[in-house]
């Protein structure tokens, strides 16, 4: 009888997760860390960097546009592919975690970083998002730009 109750409880719990509107959402777990040498100024001193996180339907306009167009006119440059945009500042040595519930049409997450030395840094990165799944990304920002790393933590 005890086993039957446990089996019934397990079935009910799994049915709840299947019926939940959140079970099919696209989730993005994003870990971003900045090194102590982030975005050096003319004297080699580290400086904060402004990041934009951009949810996209298609990446073509994002990948073809220059930095200043993306930073100053994202709605014009990325329309109709722009779904959401968030801006933040990251300081040297800082670590941030984001849990993003992406829109149902989101297929890519683009990031741009306002580095002082744009021609010599990797200021843009595109992450491909699997719809309806939990997507985990780990990024490191240093004096050379944005780099994707293997996710840490839970699988």
CSV table of N, CA and C in Angstrom, one decimal:
chain,number,residue,atom,x,y,z
A,1,UNK,N,0.8,-1.2,0.0
A,1,UNK,CA,0.0,0.0,0.0
A,1,UNK,C,0.9,1.3,0.0
A,2,UNK,N,2.0,1.2,0.8
A,2,UNK,CA,2.9,2.4,0.9
A,2,UNK,C,3.5,2.6,-0.5
A,3,UNK,N,3.9,1.6,-1.2
A,3,UNK,CA,4.5,1.7,-2.5
A,3,UNK,C,3.5,2.3,-3.5
A,4,UNK,N,2.3,1.9,-3.4
A,4,UNK,CA,1.2,2.4,-4.3
A,4,UNK,C,1.0,3.9,-4.1
A,5,UNK,N,1.0,4.3,-2.9
A,5,UNK,CA,0.9,5.8,-2.6
A,5,UNK,C,2.1,6.6,-3.1
A,6,UNK,N,3.3,6.0,-3.0
A,6,UNK,CA,4.4,6.7,-3.5
A,6,UNK,C,4.4,6.8,-5.0
A,7,UNK,N,4.0,5.7,-5.6
A,7,UNK,CA,3.9,5.7,-7.1
A,7,UNK,C,2.8,6.7,-7.6
A,8,UNK,N,1.7,6.8,-6.9
A,8,UNK,CA,0.6,7.7,-7.2
A,8,UNK,C,1.1,9.2,-7.0
A,9,UNK,N,1.8,9.4,-5.9
A,9,UNK,CA,2.3,10.8,-5.7
A,9,UNK,C,3.3,11.2,-6.8
A,10,UNK,N,4.2,10.3,-7.2
A,10,UNK,CA,5.1,10.6,-8.2
A,10,UNK,C,4.4,10.9,-9.5
A,11,UNK,N,3.4,10.1,-9.9
A,11,UNK,CA,2.6,10.4,-11.1
A,11,UNK,C,1.9,11.8,-11.0
A,12,UNK,N,1.4,12.1,-9.9
A,12,UNK,CA,0.7,13.4,-9.8
A,12,UNK,C,1.7,14.6,-9.9
A,13,UNK,N,2.8,14.4,-9.3
A,13,UNK,CA,3.8,15.5,-9.4
A,13,UNK,C,4.3,15.6,-10.8
A,14,UNK,N,4.6,14.6,-11.5
A,14,UNK,CA,5.0,14.7,-12.9
A,14,UNK,C,3.9,15.3,-13.8
A,15,UNK,N,2.7,15.0,-13.5
A,15,UNK,CA,1.6,15.5,-14.3
A,15,UNK,C,1.5,17.0,-14.0
A,16,UNK,N,1.7,17.5,-12.8
A,16,UNK,CA,1.7,18.9,-12.5
A,16,UNK,C,2.8,19.6,-13.3
A,17,UNK,N,4.0,19.0,-13.4
A,17,UNK,CA,5.0,19.7,-14.2
A,17,UNK,C,4.7,19.7,-15.7
A,18,UNK,N,4.0,18.7,-16.2
A,18,UNK,CA,3.6,18.7,-17.6
A,18,UNK,C,2.6,19.7,-17.9
A,19,UNK,N,1.7,20.0,-16.9
A,19,UNK,CA,0.6,21.0,-17.1
A,19,UNK,C,1.1,22.4,-16.8
A,20,UNK,N,2.2,22.6,-16.2
A,20,UNK,CA,2.6,23.9,-15.8
A,20,UNK,C,3.0,24.7,-17.0
A,21,UNK,N,2.6,26.0,-17.1
A,21,UNK,CA,2.9,26.8,-18.2
A,21,UNK,C,4.4,27.1,-18.2
A,22,UNK,N,5.1,27.0,-17.1
A,22,UNK,CA,6.5,27.3,-17.0
A,22,UNK,C,7.4,26.1,-17.5
A,23,UNK,N,6.9,24.9,-17.7
A,23,UNK,CA,7.7,23.8,-18.0
A,23,UNK,C,8.2,23.9,-19.5
A,24,UNK,N,7.6,24.7,-20.3
A,24,UNK,CA,8.0,24.8,-21.7
A,24,UNK,C,8.6,26.1,-22.1
A,25,UNK,N,8.9,26.9,-21.0
A,25,UNK,CA,9.5,28.2,-21.3
A,25,UNK,C,11.0,28.0,-21.6
A,26,UNK,N,11.5,29.0,-22.4
A,26,UNK,CA,12.9,29.0,-22.7
A,26,UNK,C,13.6,29.7,-21.5
A,27,UNK,N,14.5,29.0,-20.9
A,27,UNK,CA,15.2,29.6,-19.7
A,27,UNK,C,16.7,29.8,-20.1
A,28,UNK,N,17.2,30.9,-19.6
A,28,UNK,CA,18.7,31.1,-19.9
A,28,UNK,C,19.3,31.4,-18.5
A,29,UNK,N,20.2,30.6,-18.1
A,29,UNK,CA,21.1,30.8,-16.9
A,29,UNK,C,22.4,31.3,-17.4
A,30,UNK,N,22.7,32.6,-17.1
A,30,UNK,CA,23.9,33.2,-17.6
A,30,UNK,C,24.8,33.6,-16.4
A,31,UNK,N,26.0,33.2,-16.5
A,31,UNK,CA,27.0,33.6,-15.5
A,31,UNK,C,28.1,34.4,-16.2
A,32,UNK,N,28.3,35.6,-15.7
A,32,UNK,CA,29.3,36.5,-16.3
A,32,UNK,C,30.3,36.9,-15.2
A,33,UNK,N,31.6,36.7,-15.5
A,33,UNK,CA,32.6,37.2,-14.6
A,33,UNK,C,33.6,38.1,-15.3
A,34,UNK,N,34.1,39.0,-14.6
A,34,UNK,CA,35.1,40.0,-15.2
A,34,UNK,C,36.4,39.8,-14.4
A,35,UNK,N,37.5,39.7,-15.2
A,35,UNK,CA,38.8,39.6,-14.6
A,35,UNK,C,39.2,41.0,-13.9
A,36,UNK,N,40.2,40.9,-13.2
A,36,UNK,CA,40.7,42.1,-12.5
A,36,UNK,C,41.4,43.1,-13.6
A,37,UNK,N,41.6,42.6,-14.8
A,37,UNK,CA,42.3,43.4,-15.8
A,37,UNK,C,41.3,43.8,-16.9
A,38,UNK,N,40.0,43.8,-16.6
A,38,UNK,CA,39.0,44.2,-17.5
A,38,UNK,C,39.1,45.6,-18.1
A,39,UNK,N,39.0,45.7,-19.4
A,39,UNK,CA,38.9,47.0,-20.1
A,39,UNK,C,39.9,48.1,-19.6
A,40,UNK,N,41.2,47.8,-19.9
A,40,UNK,CA,42.2,48.8,-19.4
A,40,UNK,C,42.1,50.1,-20.1
A,41,UNK,N,42.4,51.2,-19.3
A,41,UNK,CA,42.4,52.5,-19.9
A,41,UNK,C,43.8,52.8,-20.5
A,42,UNK,N,44.1,54.0,-20.9
A,42,UNK,CA,45.4,54.3,-21.6
A,42,UNK,C,46.6,54.0,-20.7
A,43,UNK,N,46.4,54.0,-19.4
A,43,UNK,CA,47.5,53.8,-18.4
A,43,UNK,C,47.5,52.3,-17.9
A,44,UNK,N,46.7,51.5,-18.5
A,44,UNK,CA,46.6,50.1,-18.1
A,44,UNK,C,45.8,49.8,-16.9
A,45,UNK,N,45.1,50.8,-16.4
A,45,UNK,CA,44.2,50.6,-15.2
A,45,UNK,C,42.9,49.9,-15.6
A,46,UNK,N,42.4,48.9,-14.9
A,46,UNK,CA,41.1,48.3,-15.3
A,46,UNK,C,40.0,49.3,-15.1
A,47,UNK,N,38.9,49.1,-15.9
A,47,UNK,CA,37.8,50.0,-15.9
A,47,UNK,C,36.5,49.2,-16.1
A,48,UNK,N,35.4,49.7,-15.6
A,48,UNK,CA,34.1,49.0,-15.8
A,48,UNK,C,33.8,49.0,-17.3
A,49,UNK,N,32.8,48.1,-17.7
A,49,UNK,CA,32.4,48.0,-19.0
A,49,UNK,C,30.8,47.9,-19.0
A,50,UNK,N,30.2,48.6,-20.0
A,50,UNK,CA,28.7,48.5,-20.1
A,50,UNK,C,28.4,47.4,-21.1
A,51,UNK,N,27.5,46.5,-20.6
A,51,UNK,CA,27.1,45.4,-21.4
A,51,UNK,C,25.6,45.6,-21.8
A,52,UNK,N,25.3,45.1,-23.0
A,52,UNK,CA,23.9,45.0,-23.4
A,52,UNK,C,23.6,43.5,-23.7
A,53,UNK,N,22.5,43.0,-23.1
A,53,UNK,CA,22.1,41.6,-23.4
A,53,UNK,C,20.8,41.8,-24.3
A,54,UNK,N,20.9,41.1,-25.4
A,54,UNK,CA,19.9,41.3,-26.4
A,54,UNK,C,19.3,39.9,-26.9
A,55,UNK,N,18.0,39.8,-26.6
A,55,UNK,CA,17.3,38.6,-27.1
A,55,UNK,C,16.9,38.8,-28.6
A,56,UNK,N,17.1,37.8,-29.4
A,56,UNK,CA,16.9,37.9,-30.8
A,56,UNK,C,16.2,36.8,-31.4
A,57,UNK,N,15.4,37.0,-32.5
A,57,UNK,CA,14.8,36.0,-33.3
A,57,UNK,C,15.9,35.4,-34.3
A,58,UNK,N,16.5,36.3,-35.0
A,58,UNK,CA,17.5,36.0,-36.0
A,58,UNK,C,18.8,36.8,-35.7
A,59,UNK,N,20.0,36.2,-36.0
A,59,UNK,CA,21.2,36.9,-35.6
A,59,UNK,C,21.9,37.8,-36.7
A,60,UNK,N,21.3,37.7,-37.9
A,60,UNK,CA,22.1,38.3,-39.1
A,60,UNK,C,22.3,39.8,-38.9
A,61,UNK,N,21.3,40.6,-38.6
A,61,UNK,CA,21.5,42.1,-38.4
A,61,UNK,C,22.5,42.3,-37.2
A,62,UNK,N,22.4,41.6,-36.2
A,62,UNK,CA,23.2,41.7,-35.0
A,62,UNK,C,24.7,41.5,-35.4
A,63,UNK,N,25.0,40.5,-36.2
A,63,UNK,CA,26.3,40.1,-36.5
A,63,UNK,C,26.9,41.0,-37.6
A,64,UNK,N,26.1,41.7,-38.4
A,64,UNK,CA,26.6,42.6,-39.4
A,64,UNK,C,26.7,44.0,-39.0
A,65,UNK,N,26.1,44.5,-38.0
A,65,UNK,CA,26.1,45.9,-37.6
A,65,UNK,C,27.4,46.2,-36.8
A,66,UNK,N,27.8,47.5,-36.9
A,66,UNK,CA,28.9,47.9,-36.1
A,66,UNK,C,28.5,48.2,-34.7
A,67,UNK,N,29.5,48.3,-33.8
A,67,UNK,CA,29.2,48.5,-32.4
A,67,UNK,C,28.3,49.7,-32.1
A,68,UNK,N,28.7,50.9,-32.7
A,68,UNK,CA,28.0,52.1,-32.4
A,68,UNK,C,26.5,52.1,-32.8
A,69,UNK,N,26.3,51.4,-34.0
A,69,UNK,CA,24.9,51.3,-34.4
A,69,UNK,C,24.1,50.4,-33.4
A,70,UNK,N,24.7,49.3,-33.0
A,70,UNK,CA,24.0,48.4,-32.0
A,70,UNK,C,23.8,49.1,-30.7
A,71,UNK,N,24.7,49.9,-30.2
A,71,UNK,CA,24.6,50.5,-28.9
A,71,UNK,C,23.7,51.7,-29.0
A,72,UNK,N,23.7,52.5,-30.0
A,72,UNK,CA,22.9,53.7,-30.0
A,72,UNK,C,21.5,53.6,-30.6
A,73,UNK,N,21.3,52.6,-31.6
A,73,UNK,CA,20.0,52.5,-32.2
A,73,UNK,C,19.6,51.0,-32.4
A,74,UNK,N,19.6,50.3,-31.3
A,74,UNK,CA,19.3,48.9,-31.4
A,74,UNK,C,17.9,48.6,-32.0
A,75,UNK,N,16.9,49.4,-31.6
A,75,UNK,CA,15.6,49.1,-32.1
A,75,UNK,C,15.5,49.3,-33.7
A,76,UNK,N,16.2,50.3,-34.2
A,76,UNK,CA,16.2,50.5,-35.6
A,76,UNK,C,17.0,49.5,-36.3
A,77,UNK,N,18.2,49.1,-35.8
A,77,UNK,CA,19.1,48.2,-36.5
A,77,UNK,C,18.6,46.8,-36.4
A,78,UNK,N,18.0,46.4,-35.3
A,78,UNK,CA,17.7,45.0,-35.1
A,78,UNK,C,16.2,44.7,-35.4
A,79,UNK,N,15.4,45.7,-35.7
A,79,UNK,CA,14.0,45.4,-35.9
A,79,UNK,C,13.9,44.6,-37.2
A,80,UNK,N,13.0,43.6,-37.3
A,80,UNK,CA,12.1,43.1,-36.3
A,80,UNK,C,12.6,42.0,-35.5
A,81,UNK,N,13.9,41.7,-35.4
A,81,UNK,CA,14.4,40.6,-34.7
A,81,UNK,C,14.7,40.8,-33.2
A,82,UNK,N,14.6,42.1,-32.8
A,82,UNK,CA,14.9,42.4,-31.4
A,82,UNK,C,13.6,42.1,-30.5
A,83,UNK,N,13.8,41.2,-29.5
A,83,UNK,CA,12.8,40.8,-28.6
A,83,UNK,C,12.9,41.5,-27.3
A,84,UNK,N,14.0,41.7,-26.7
A,84,UNK,CA,14.3,42.3,-25.4
A,84,UNK,C,15.7,42.8,-25.3
A,85,UNK,N,15.9,43.8,-24.5
A,85,UNK,CA,17.2,44.4,-24.3
A,85,UNK,C,17.4,44.8,-22.9
A,86,UNK,N,18.6,44.5,-22.3
A,86,UNK,CA,18.9,44.9,-21.0
A,86,UNK,C,20.3,45.4,-21.0
A,87,UNK,N,20.5,46.5,-20.2
A,87,UNK,CA,21.8,47.1,-20.1
A,87,UNK,C,22.3,47.0,-18.7
A,88,UNK,N,23.6,46.8,-18.5
A,88,UNK,CA,24.2,46.7,-17.2
A,88,UNK,C,25.6,47.1,-17.2
A,89,UNK,N,26.2,47.5,-16.0
A,89,UNK,CA,27.6,47.8,-15.9
A,89,UNK,C,28.3,46.7,-15.1
A,90,UNK,N,29.4,46.2,-15.6
A,90,UNK,CA,30.2,45.2,-15.0
A,90,UNK,C,31.6,45.8,-14.6
A,91,UNK,N,31.9,45.6,-13.3
A,91,UNK,CA,33.2,46.2,-12.8
A,91,UNK,C,34.3,45.1,-12.8
A,92,UNK,N,35.5,45.5,-12.9
A,92,UNK,CA,36.6,44.6,-12.8
A,92,UNK,C,36.5,43.7,-11.5
A,93,UNK,N,36.7,42.4,-11.7
A,93,UNK,CA,36.6,41.4,-10.6
A,93,UNK,C,35.2,41.0,-10.2
A,94,UNK,N,34.2,41.6,-10.8
A,94,UNK,CA,32.8,41.4,-10.5
A,94,UNK,C,32.3,40.1,-11.2
A,95,UNK,N,31.3,39.4,-10.5
A,95,UNK,CA,30.6,38.3,-11.0
A,95,UNK,C,29.2,38.5,-10.9
A,96,UNK,N,28.4,38.1,-12.0
A,96,UNK,CA,27.0,38.3,-12.0
A,96,UNK,C,26.3,37.0,-12.5
A,97,UNK,N,25.1,36.7,-12.0
A,97,UNK,CA,24.3,35.6,-12.5
A,97,UNK,C,23.0,36.2,-12.9
A,98,UNK,N,22.5,35.7,-14.0
A,98,UNK,CA,21.2,36.1,-14.5
A,98,UNK,C,20.3,34.9,-14.8
A,99,UNK,N,19.1,34.9,-14.5
A,99,UNK,CA,18.1,33.9,-14.8
A,99,UNK,C,17.1,34.6,-15.7
A,100,UNK,N,17.1,34.3,-17.0
A,100,UNK,CA,16.3,35.0,-18.0
A,100,UNK,C,15.2,34.1,-18.4
A,101,UNK,N,13.9,34.5,-18.4
A,101,UNK,CA,12.8,33.8,-19.0
A,101,UNK,C,12.7,34.4,-20.4
A,102,UNK,N,13.2,33.8,-21.4
A,102,UNK,CA,13.2,34.3,-22.7
A,102,UNK,C,11.9,34.2,-23.4
A,103,UNK,N,11.6,35.1,-24.3
A,103,UNK,CA,10.3,35.0,-25.1
A,103,UNK,C,10.3,33.8,-25.9
A,104,UNK,N,9.1,33.3,-26.3
A,104,UNK,CA,9.0,32.1,-27.0
A,104,UNK,C,9.6,32.1,-28.4
A,105,UNK,N,9.9,33.3,-28.9
A,105,UNK,CA,10.5,33.4,-30.3
A,105,UNK,C,12.0,33.5,-30.2
A,106,UNK,N,12.6,33.7,-29.0
A,106,UNK,CA,14.0,33.9,-28.8
A,106,UNK,C,14.8,32.7,-29.3
A,107,UNK,N,15.7,32.9,-30.2
A,107,UNK,CA,16.6,31.8,-30.6
A,107,UNK,C,18.1,32.1,-30.4
A,108,UNK,N,18.3,33.4,-30.0
A,108,UNK,CA,19.7,33.8,-29.8
A,108,UNK,C,19.8,34.9,-28.7
A,109,UNK,N,20.9,34.9,-28.0
A,109,UNK,CA,21.2,35.9,-27.0
A,109,UNK,C,22.4,36.6,-27.5
A,110,UNK,N,22.4,37.9,-27.8
A,110,UNK,CA,23.5,38.6,-28.2
A,110,UNK,C,24.0,39.5,-27.1
A,111,UNK,N,25.3,39.6,-26.9
A,111,UNK,CA,25.9,40.5,-25.9
A,111,UNK,C,26.9,41.4,-26.6
A,112,UNK,N,26.9,42.7,-26.3
A,112,UNK,CA,27.9,43.6,-26.7
A,112,UNK,C,28.5,44.3,-25.5
A,113,UNK,N,29.8,44.5,-25.5
A,113,UNK,CA,30.5,45.2,-24.4
A,113,UNK,C,31.2,46.4,-24.9
A,114,UNK,N,31.0,47.5,-24.2
A,114,UNK,CA,31.6,48.8,-24.6
A,114,UNK,C,33.0,48.9,-24.1
A,115,UNK,N,33.9,48.2,-24.8
A,115,UNK,CA,35.3,48.3,-24.5
A,115,UNK,C,35.9,49.6,-25.0
A,116,UNK,N,37.0,50.0,-24.3
A,116,UNK,CA,37.7,51.3,-24.7
A,116,UNK,C,38.4,51.0,-26.0
A,117,UNK,N,39.0,49.8,-26.2
A,117,UNK,CA,39.8,49.5,-27.4
A,117,UNK,C,39.0,48.6,-28.3
A,118,UNK,N,37.9,49.1,-28.9
A,118,UNK,CA,37.0,48.2,-29.7
A,118,UNK,C,37.7,47.5,-30.9
A,119,UNK,N,38.6,48.1,-31.6
A,119,UNK,CA,39.3,47.4,-32.7
A,119,UNK,C,40.1,46.2,-32.3
A,120,UNK,N,40.6,46.2,-31.1
A,120,UNK,CA,41.4,45.1,-30.6
A,120,UNK,C,40.8,44.2,-29.6
A,121,UNK,N,39.5,44.2,-29.4
A,121,UNK,CA,38.8,43.3,-28.5
A,121,UNK,C,37.7,42.6,-29.1
A,122,UNK,N,37.3,41.5,-28.5
A,122,UNK,CA,36.1,40.8,-29.0
A,122,UNK,C,34.9,41.4,-28.2
A,123,UNK,N,34.2,42.4,-28.8
A,123,UNK,CA,33.2,43.1,-28.1
A,123,UNK,C,31.8,42.5,-28.3
A,124,UNK,N,31.7,41.5,-29.2
A,124,UNK,CA,30.3,41.0,-29.5
A,124,UNK,C,30.4,39.4,-29.4
A,125,UNK,N,29.3,38.8,-28.9
A,125,UNK,CA,29.2,37.4,-28.9
A,125,UNK,C,27.7,37.0,-29.1
A,126,UNK,N,27.5,35.9,-29.8
A,126,UNK,CA,26.1,35.4,-30.0
A,126,UNK,C,26.1,34.0,-29.4
A,127,UNK,N,25.0,33.8,-28.6
A,127,UNK,CA,24.8,32.5,-28.0
A,127,UNK,C,23.5,32.0,-28.6
A,128,UNK,N,23.6,30.7,-29.1
A,128,UNK,CA,22.4,30.1,-29.6
A,128,UNK,C,21.6,29.5,-28.5
A,129,UNK,N,20.3,29.7,-28.5
A,129,UNK,CA,19.3,29.3,-27.5
A,129,UNK,C,18.4,28.2,-28.0
A,130,UNK,N,18.3,27.2,-27.2
A,130,UNK,CA,17.4,26.1,-27.5
A,130,UNK,C,16.0,26.4,-27.0
A,131,UNK,N,15.0,26.6,-27.8
A,131,UNK,CA,13.7,27.0,-27.3
A,131,UNK,C,13.0,25.9,-26.4
A,132,UNK,N,12.3,26.3,-25.4
A,132,UNK,CA,11.7,25.4,-24.5
A,132,UNK,C,12.6,24.6,-23.6
A,133,UNK,N,13.8,25.0,-23.5
A,133,UNK,CA,14.8,24.3,-22.7
A,133,UNK,C,15.5,25.2,-21.7
A,134,UNK,N,16.3,24.7,-20.8
A,134,UNK,CA,17.1,25.4,-19.9
A,134,UNK,C,18.5,25.5,-20.6
A,135,UNK,N,18.9,26.7,-20.9
A,135,UNK,CA,20.2,27.0,-21.6
A,135,UNK,C,21.2,27.6,-20.5
A,136,UNK,N,22.4,27.0,-20.4
A,136,UNK,CA,23.3,27.5,-19.5
A,136,UNK,C,24.6,28.0,-20.2
A,137,UNK,N,25.0,29.3,-19.9
A,137,UNK,CA,26.1,29.9,-20.5
A,137,UNK,C,27.0,30.5,-19.4
A,138,UNK,N,28.3,30.4,-19.6
A,138,UNK,CA,29.3,31.0,-18.8
A,138,UNK,C,30.2,31.9,-19.6
A,139,UNK,N,30.3,33.2,-19.3
A,139,UNK,CA,31.1,34.1,-20.0
A,139,UNK,C,32.1,34.7,-19.1
A,140,UNK,N,33.3,35.0,-19.7
A,140,UNK,CA,34.4,35.7,-19.0
A,140,UNK,C,34.7,36.9,-19.8
A,141,UNK,N,34.8,38.0,-19.1
A,141,UNK,CA,35.3,39.3,-19.8
A,141,UNK,C,36.6,39.7,-19.2
A,142,UNK,N,37.6,39.9,-20.2
A,142,UNK,CA,38.9,40.3,-19.7
A,142,UNK,C,39.4,41.4,-20.6
A,143,UNK,N,40.7,41.7,-20.6
A,143,UNK,CA,41.2,42.8,-21.4
A,143,UNK,C,41.1,42.5,-22.9
A,144,UNK,N,40.9,41.3,-23.3
A,144,UNK,CA,40.8,40.9,-24.8
A,144,UNK,C,39.4,40.8,-25.3
A,145,UNK,N,38.4,40.8,-24.4
A,145,UNK,CA,37.0,40.8,-24.8
A,145,UNK,C,36.2,39.7,-24.1
A,146,UNK,N,35.1,39.4,-24.8
A,146,UNK,CA,34.1,38.4,-24.2
A,146,UNK,C,34.5,37.0,-24.7
A,147,UNK,N,34.6,36.1,-23.8
A,147,UNK,CA,34.9,34.7,-24.1
A,147,UNK,C,33.9,33.8,-23.5
A,148,UNK,N,33.4,32.8,-24.2
A,148,UNK,CA,32.5,31.8,-23.7
A,148,UNK,C,33.3,30.7,-23.1
A,149,UNK,N,32.9,30.2,-21.9
A,149,UNK,CA,33.6,29.1,-21.2
A,149,UNK,C,32.6,28.0,-21.0
A,150,UNK,N,33.1,26.8,-20.6
A,150,UNK,CA,32.2,25.7,-20.2
A,150,UNK,C,31.4,26.1,-19.0
A,151,UNK,N,30.1,25.8,-19.0
A,151,UNK,CA,29.3,26.1,-17.8
A,151,UNK,C,29.8,25.4,-16.5
A,152,UNK,N,29.7,26.0,-15.4
A,152,UNK,CA,30.1,25.4,-14.1
A,152,UNK,C,28.8,25.2,-13.3
A,153,UNK,N,28.9,24.3,-12.4
A,153,UNK,CA,27.7,24.0,-11.5
A,153,UNK,C,26.9,22.9,-12.0
A,154,UNK,N,25.6,22.9,-11.8
A,154,UNK,CA,24.8,21.8,-12.1
A,154,UNK,C,24.6,21.6,-13.6
A,155,UNK,N,24.5,20.3,-14.1
A,155,UNK,CA,24.3,20.0,-15.5
A,155,UNK,C,23.0,20.4,-16.0
